Tab-separated table of C-alpha atoms in Angstrom:
chain	number	residue	atom	x	y	z
A	1	MET	CA	18.981	8.906	14.296
A	2	SER	CA	19.325	8.240	18.014
A	3	VAL	CA	19.281	4.906	19.845
A	4	ARG	CA	16.117	5.980	21.901
A	5	PHE	CA	14.403	6.787	18.662
A	6	LEU	CA	15.131	3.324	17.290
A	7	ARG	CA	14.175	1.791	20.532
A	8	ASP	CA	10.814	3.625	20.772
A	9	THR	CA	10.173	2.570	17.043
A	10	ALA	CA	10.985	-1.047	17.834
A	11	THR	CA	8.664	-0.903	20.944
A	12	VAL	CA	5.667	0.425	18.979
A	13	PHE	CA	6.134	-2.052	16.200
A	14	SER	CA	6.276	-4.910	18.536
A	15	ARG	CA	3.110	-3.692	20.306
A	16	GLU	CA	1.268	-3.353	16.929
A	17	PHE	CA	2.570	-6.526	15.327
A	18	ALA	CA	1.701	-8.718	18.237
A	19	PRO	CA	-2.050	-9.110	17.549
A	20	VAL	CA	-0.877	-10.172	13.963
A	21	LEU	CA	1.268	-13.021	15.103
A	22	ARG	CA	-1.567	-14.133	17.519
A	23	GLU	CA	-4.132	-14.266	14.831
A	24	PRO	CA	-2.132	-14.982	11.429
A	25	LEU	CA	-5.357	-16.082	9.815
A	26	GLY	CA	-6.585	-12.559	9.701
A	27	LEU	CA	-3.806	-11.819	7.146
A	28	LEU	CA	-5.466	-14.296	4.761
A	29	PHE	CA	-8.918	-12.805	5.407
A	30	THR	CA	-7.491	-9.500	4.209
A	31	MET	CA	-6.117	-11.044	1.054
A	32	GLY	CA	-9.433	-12.377	-0.018
A	33	GLN	CA	-10.211	-9.749	-2.463
A	34	PRO	CA	-6.591	-9.765	-4.079
A	35	LEU	CA	-6.735	-13.663	-4.219
A	36	LEU	CA	-10.125	-13.379	-6.025
A	37	PHE	CA	-8.897	-11.046	-8.633
A	38	LEU	CA	-5.840	-13.234	-9.111
A	39	PHE	CA	-7.499	-16.486	-9.819
A	40	LEU	CA	-10.931	-15.196	-11.031
A	41	PHE	CA	-10.189	-12.035	-12.951
A	42	GLY	CA	-6.773	-12.621	-14.141
A	43	PRO	CA	-7.172	-15.602	-16.389
A	44	LEU	CA	-9.957	-13.731	-18.206
A	45	LEU	CA	-7.282	-11.012	-19.367
A	46	GLY	CA	-5.727	-13.558	-21.939
A	47	GLY	CA	-8.969	-13.426	-24.041
A	48	THR	CA	-9.048	-9.566	-24.111
A	49	GLY	CA	-6.508	-9.154	-26.816
A	50	SER	CA	-5.194	-6.270	-25.354
A	51	PHE	CA	-1.700	-7.683	-24.564
A	52	GLU	CA	-0.565	-8.709	-28.145
A	53	GLY	CA	3.138	-8.197	-28.179
A	54	GLU	CA	3.529	-7.549	-24.532
A	55	GLY	CA	3.940	-11.094	-23.251
A	56	SER	CA	1.912	-12.885	-20.624
A	57	PRO	CA	-0.762	-10.745	-19.249
A	58	TRP	CA	0.185	-11.938	-15.820
A	59	GLN	CA	3.459	-9.814	-16.298
A	60	TRP	CA	0.948	-6.719	-16.513
A	61	PHE	CA	-1.631	-7.883	-14.034
A	62	VAL	CA	0.381	-9.185	-10.832
A	63	PRO	CA	2.117	-5.661	-10.158
A	64	GLY	CA	-1.341	-4.224	-10.477
A	65	ILE	CA	-2.604	-6.385	-7.772
A	66	LEU	CA	0.243	-5.340	-5.520
A	67	ILE	CA	-0.662	-1.832	-5.828
A	68	MET	CA	-4.425	-2.592	-5.189
A	69	MET	CA	-3.184	-4.357	-2.016
A	70	CYS	CA	-1.174	-1.343	-1.130
A	71	LEU	CA	-4.413	0.954	-1.525
A	72	SER	CA	-6.568	-1.275	0.372
A	73	GLY	CA	-4.107	-2.202	3.163
A	74	PRO	CA	-1.935	0.819	4.256
A	75	MET	CA	-4.517	3.221	3.124
A	76	MET	CA	-6.934	1.945	5.609
A	77	ALA	CA	-4.126	1.331	8.281
A	78	GLY	CA	-5.517	4.479	10.130
A	79	TYR	CA	-8.421	2.448	11.231
A	80	SER	CA	-6.438	0.932	13.992
A	81	LEU	CA	-5.126	4.145	15.382
A	82	LEU	CA	-8.719	5.720	15.214
A	83	VAL	CA	-10.010	2.656	17.327
A	84	ASP	CA	-6.950	3.440	20.012
A	85	LEU	CA	-8.011	7.124	19.842
A	86	ILE	CA	-11.667	6.281	20.463
A	87	GLY	CA	-10.849	3.652	23.271
A	88	GLY	CA	-8.526	5.781	24.964
A	89	SER	CA	-5.459	3.617	24.739
A	90	MET	CA	-3.715	6.135	22.523
A	91	GLU	CA	-3.948	8.734	25.385
A	92	ARG	CA	-2.265	6.362	27.825
A	93	MET	CA	0.668	5.947	25.314
A	94	LEU	CA	0.960	9.666	24.959
A	95	VAL	CA	1.808	10.020	28.691
A	96	THR	CA	4.763	7.638	28.269
A	97	PRO	CA	8.146	9.004	27.219
A	98	LEU	CA	7.802	7.330	23.788
A	99	ASN	CA	8.862	9.556	21.070
A	100	ARG	CA	5.789	10.611	18.962
A	101	THR	CA	7.486	10.316	15.577
A	102	ALA	CA	8.434	6.870	16.594
A	103	MET	CA	4.807	6.076	17.232
A	104	LEU	CA	4.037	6.875	13.625
A	105	VAL	CA	7.078	5.047	12.066
A	106	GLY	CA	6.580	2.058	14.181
A	107	ARG	CA	2.885	1.685	13.025
A	108	ALA	CA	4.031	2.463	9.399
A	109	MET	CA	6.504	-0.336	9.717
A	110	LYS	CA	3.823	-2.676	10.904
A	111	GLU	CA	1.970	-2.056	7.879
A	112	PHE	CA	5.039	-2.404	5.666
A	113	ALA	CA	5.727	-5.854	7.172
A	114	ILE	CA	2.257	-6.938	6.414
A	115	LEU	CA	2.280	-5.708	2.956
A	116	LEU	CA	5.757	-7.275	2.149
A	117	ALA	CA	4.389	-10.781	3.489
A	118	GLN	CA	1.261	-10.451	1.366
A	119	ALA	CA	3.151	-9.355	-1.912
A	120	VAL	CA	5.643	-12.218	-1.564
A	121	LEU	CA	2.580	-14.682	-1.158
A	122	ILE	CA	0.833	-13.145	-4.308
A	123	ILE	CA	4.148	-13.533	-6.421
A	124	VAL	CA	4.435	-17.285	-5.314
A	125	LEU	CA	1.100	-18.094	-6.123
A	126	ALA	CA	1.141	-16.249	-9.577
A	127	VAL	CA	4.187	-18.147	-10.709
A	128	PRO	CA	2.424	-21.453	-11.571
A	129	LEU	CA	-0.360	-19.310	-13.336
A	130	GLY	CA	2.365	-18.089	-15.977
A	131	PHE	CA	3.866	-14.957	-13.987
A	132	ARG	CA	7.631	-15.013	-14.730
A	133	PRO	CA	9.293	-12.279	-12.298
A	134	HIS	CA	12.708	-10.875	-12.809
A	135	LEU	CA	14.433	-11.527	-9.298
A	136	THR	CA	16.306	-8.160	-9.111
A	137	GLY	CA	13.329	-6.441	-10.629
A	138	VAL	CA	11.083	-7.928	-7.844
A	139	LEU	CA	13.370	-6.621	-5.160
A	140	ALA	CA	13.534	-3.291	-6.605
A	141	GLY	CA	9.606	-3.072	-7.192
A	142	LEU	CA	9.090	-4.226	-3.608
A	143	THR	CA	11.393	-1.449	-2.402
A	144	VAL	CA	9.243	1.278	-4.546
A	145	LEU	CA	6.125	-0.379	-3.071
A	146	THR	CA	7.336	-0.055	0.498
A	147	LEU	CA	8.021	3.585	0.140
A	148	PHE	CA	4.432	3.913	-1.477
A	149	GLY	CA	2.944	2.042	1.198
A	150	ILE	CA	4.664	3.748	4.078
A	151	GLY	CA	3.680	7.095	2.753
A	152	LEU	CA	-0.045	6.091	2.345
A	153	GLY	CA	-0.147	4.641	5.868
A	154	ALA	CA	1.169	7.684	7.261
A	155	LEU	CA	-1.400	9.861	5.469
A	156	SER	CA	-3.988	7.397	6.704
A	157	PHE	CA	-2.779	7.988	10.257
A	158	ALA	CA	-2.965	11.690	9.881
A	159	LEU	CA	-6.499	11.533	8.552
A	160	ALA	CA	-7.452	9.074	11.464
A	161	ILE	CA	-6.112	11.764	13.956
A	162	ALA	CA	-8.110	14.432	12.176
A	163	SER	CA	-11.139	12.370	12.193
A	164	SER	CA	-11.287	11.546	15.975
A	165	PRO	CA	-13.361	11.085	17.907
A	166	GLY	CA	-16.260	10.375	15.611
A	167	GLY	CA	-14.416	8.723	12.675
A	168	ASP	CA	-16.870	9.813	10.032
A	169	LEU	CA	-14.365	11.995	8.229
A	170	PHE	CA	-11.891	8.932	7.759
A	171	TYR	CA	-14.501	6.400	6.500
A	172	GLY	CA	-15.828	9.122	4.058
A	173	VAL	CA	-12.409	10.292	2.646
A	174	THR	CA	-10.761	6.795	2.363
A	175	GLN	CA	-13.799	5.294	0.482
A	176	LEU	CA	-14.295	8.397	-1.802
A	177	VAL	CA	-10.528	8.505	-2.650
A	178	MET	CA	-9.405	4.844	-2.667
A	179	PHE	CA	-11.750	3.529	-5.650
A	180	PRO	CA	-11.174	6.481	-8.126
A	181	LEU	CA	-7.403	6.108	-7.413
A	182	MET	CA	-7.557	2.386	-8.015
A	183	LEU	CA	-9.735	2.441	-11.055
A	184	LEU	CA	-7.798	5.230	-12.578
A	185	SER	CA	-4.307	3.691	-12.267
A	186	GLY	CA	-5.169	0.953	-14.479
A	187	VAL	CA	-4.685	-1.982	-12.266
A	188	LEU	CA	-7.334	-4.030	-13.704
A	189	LEU	CA	-7.538	-3.042	-17.456
A	190	PRO	CA	-5.310	-0.937	-19.837
A	191	MET	CA	-6.359	2.726	-19.678
A	192	ASP	CA	-5.207	3.219	-23.353
A	193	SER	CA	-8.424	1.570	-24.545
A	194	GLY	CA	-10.509	4.030	-22.714
A	195	PRO	CA	-11.849	7.350	-23.856
A	196	GLU	CA	-9.561	10.491	-24.125
A	197	TRP	CA	-10.971	12.046	-20.962
A	198	LEU	CA	-10.294	8.927	-18.817
A	199	GLN	CA	-6.770	8.892	-20.121
A	200	VAL	CA	-6.246	12.348	-19.002
A	201	ALA	CA	-7.670	11.629	-15.731
A	202	ALA	CA	-5.365	8.550	-15.289
A	203	ALA	CA	-2.328	11.037	-16.263
A	204	LEU	CA	-3.129	12.975	-13.422
A	205	ASN	CA	-3.218	10.095	-11.078
A	206	PRO	CA	0.077	9.511	-9.235
A	207	VAL	CA	-0.766	5.955	-8.522
A	208	SER	CA	-0.783	5.156	-12.049
A	209	TYR	CA	2.919	5.997	-12.499
A	210	VAL	CA	3.769	3.825	-9.500
A	211	VAL	CA	1.874	0.965	-11.098
A	212	GLU	CA	3.814	1.434	-14.407
A	213	ALA	CA	7.052	1.317	-12.553
A	214	GLU	CA	6.243	-1.790	-10.758
A	215	ARG	CA	5.448	-3.290	-14.078
A	216	ALA	CA	8.617	-2.482	-15.763
A	217	LEU	CA	10.742	-3.435	-12.585
A	218	PHE	CA	9.144	-6.872	-12.192
A	219	SER	CA	9.931	-7.407	-16.103
A	220	GLY	CA	13.546	-6.275	-15.498
A	221	LEU	CA	13.223	-3.204	-17.572
A	222	PHE	CA	15.357	-0.878	-15.337
A	223	ALA	CA	15.913	1.662	-18.111
A	224	ASP	CA	12.274	2.345	-18.752
A	225	MET	CA	11.391	5.912	-18.142
A	226	SER	CA	8.234	4.643	-16.142
A	227	VAL	CA	10.747	3.440	-13.528
A	228	LEU	CA	11.885	6.988	-12.828
A	229	TYR	CA	8.545	8.565	-12.758
A	230	GLY	CA	6.910	5.818	-10.478
A	231	THR	CA	9.909	5.957	-8.071
A	232	LEU	CA	9.708	9.710	-7.750
A	233	CYS	CA	5.899	9.561	-7.093
A	234	ALA	CA	6.546	6.732	-4.478
A	235	CYS	CA	9.059	8.972	-2.762
A	236	ALA	CA	6.923	12.097	-3.053
A	237	VAL	CA	4.106	10.217	-1.110
A	238	ALA	CA	6.314	8.680	1.471
A	239	ALA	CA	7.781	12.064	2.003
A	240	VAL	CA	4.467	13.988	2.199
A	241	GLY	CA	2.885	11.306	4.361
A	242	LEU	CA	5.547	10.997	6.734
A	243	ALA	CA	5.892	14.750	7.174
A	244	THR	CA	2.054	15.095	7.430
A	245	GLY	CA	1.620	12.075	9.856
A	246	THR	CA	4.506	13.181	12.045
A	247	ARG	CA	3.021	16.704	12.402
A	248	ALA	CA	-0.354	15.230	13.083
A	249	MET	CA	1.035	12.856	15.782
A	250	ARG	CA	2.916	15.809	17.582
A	251	HIS	CA	0.269	18.475	17.388
A	252	GLY	CA	-2.902	16.720	16.590
A	253	VAL	CA	-3.352	14.253	19.098
């Protein structure tokens, strides 16, 4: 990895992250939905009877909220790139000597930084509610979440490039894909209580394996097989996303 590539990545990251620092309240607005689920939906889980023998329902629910944030955040990250493509600012960047792969990685790192800050805030707010995180497990879980988020962000950038200049494809695909992935991953309720066909659909959803890995890691269950499956899925999403996004950035813009 060359010094120039790192410098270009840092340049793109600084450019993308600067508006976030100027308007930090925007981060709180984007967390409106996760906070509502945390404070208004989470307390209801204790009365469902679905968590007997599994400890506090917060141990199950909080990792699911983080995945929900990952789907609604990095997965929609391509919107900013789409705005740049429509407005013409991306064309001005392309005539600079900036490495195109660095343009993708810098943008993805910005989404990772936002996701990490939001995840830490959710964990801190959940502790008084009864969530008991395993410190080493949280660090490992955030690493897996980072891989997954960067992969989703890169795929979102590739979709934005394919959707320009109109953007209709981007909005249609993200809305069509995001909610089924979220609902079939079991972030809100256990999929075990659903009909057999729904459990089969959930088993085909790679997000469900990442969710189970996060739950195991946050509880310190490092030897659980779900950790292996979820980590492999996160790595696969990251590899496919970065490869697809880099190709689109080099040839599709």
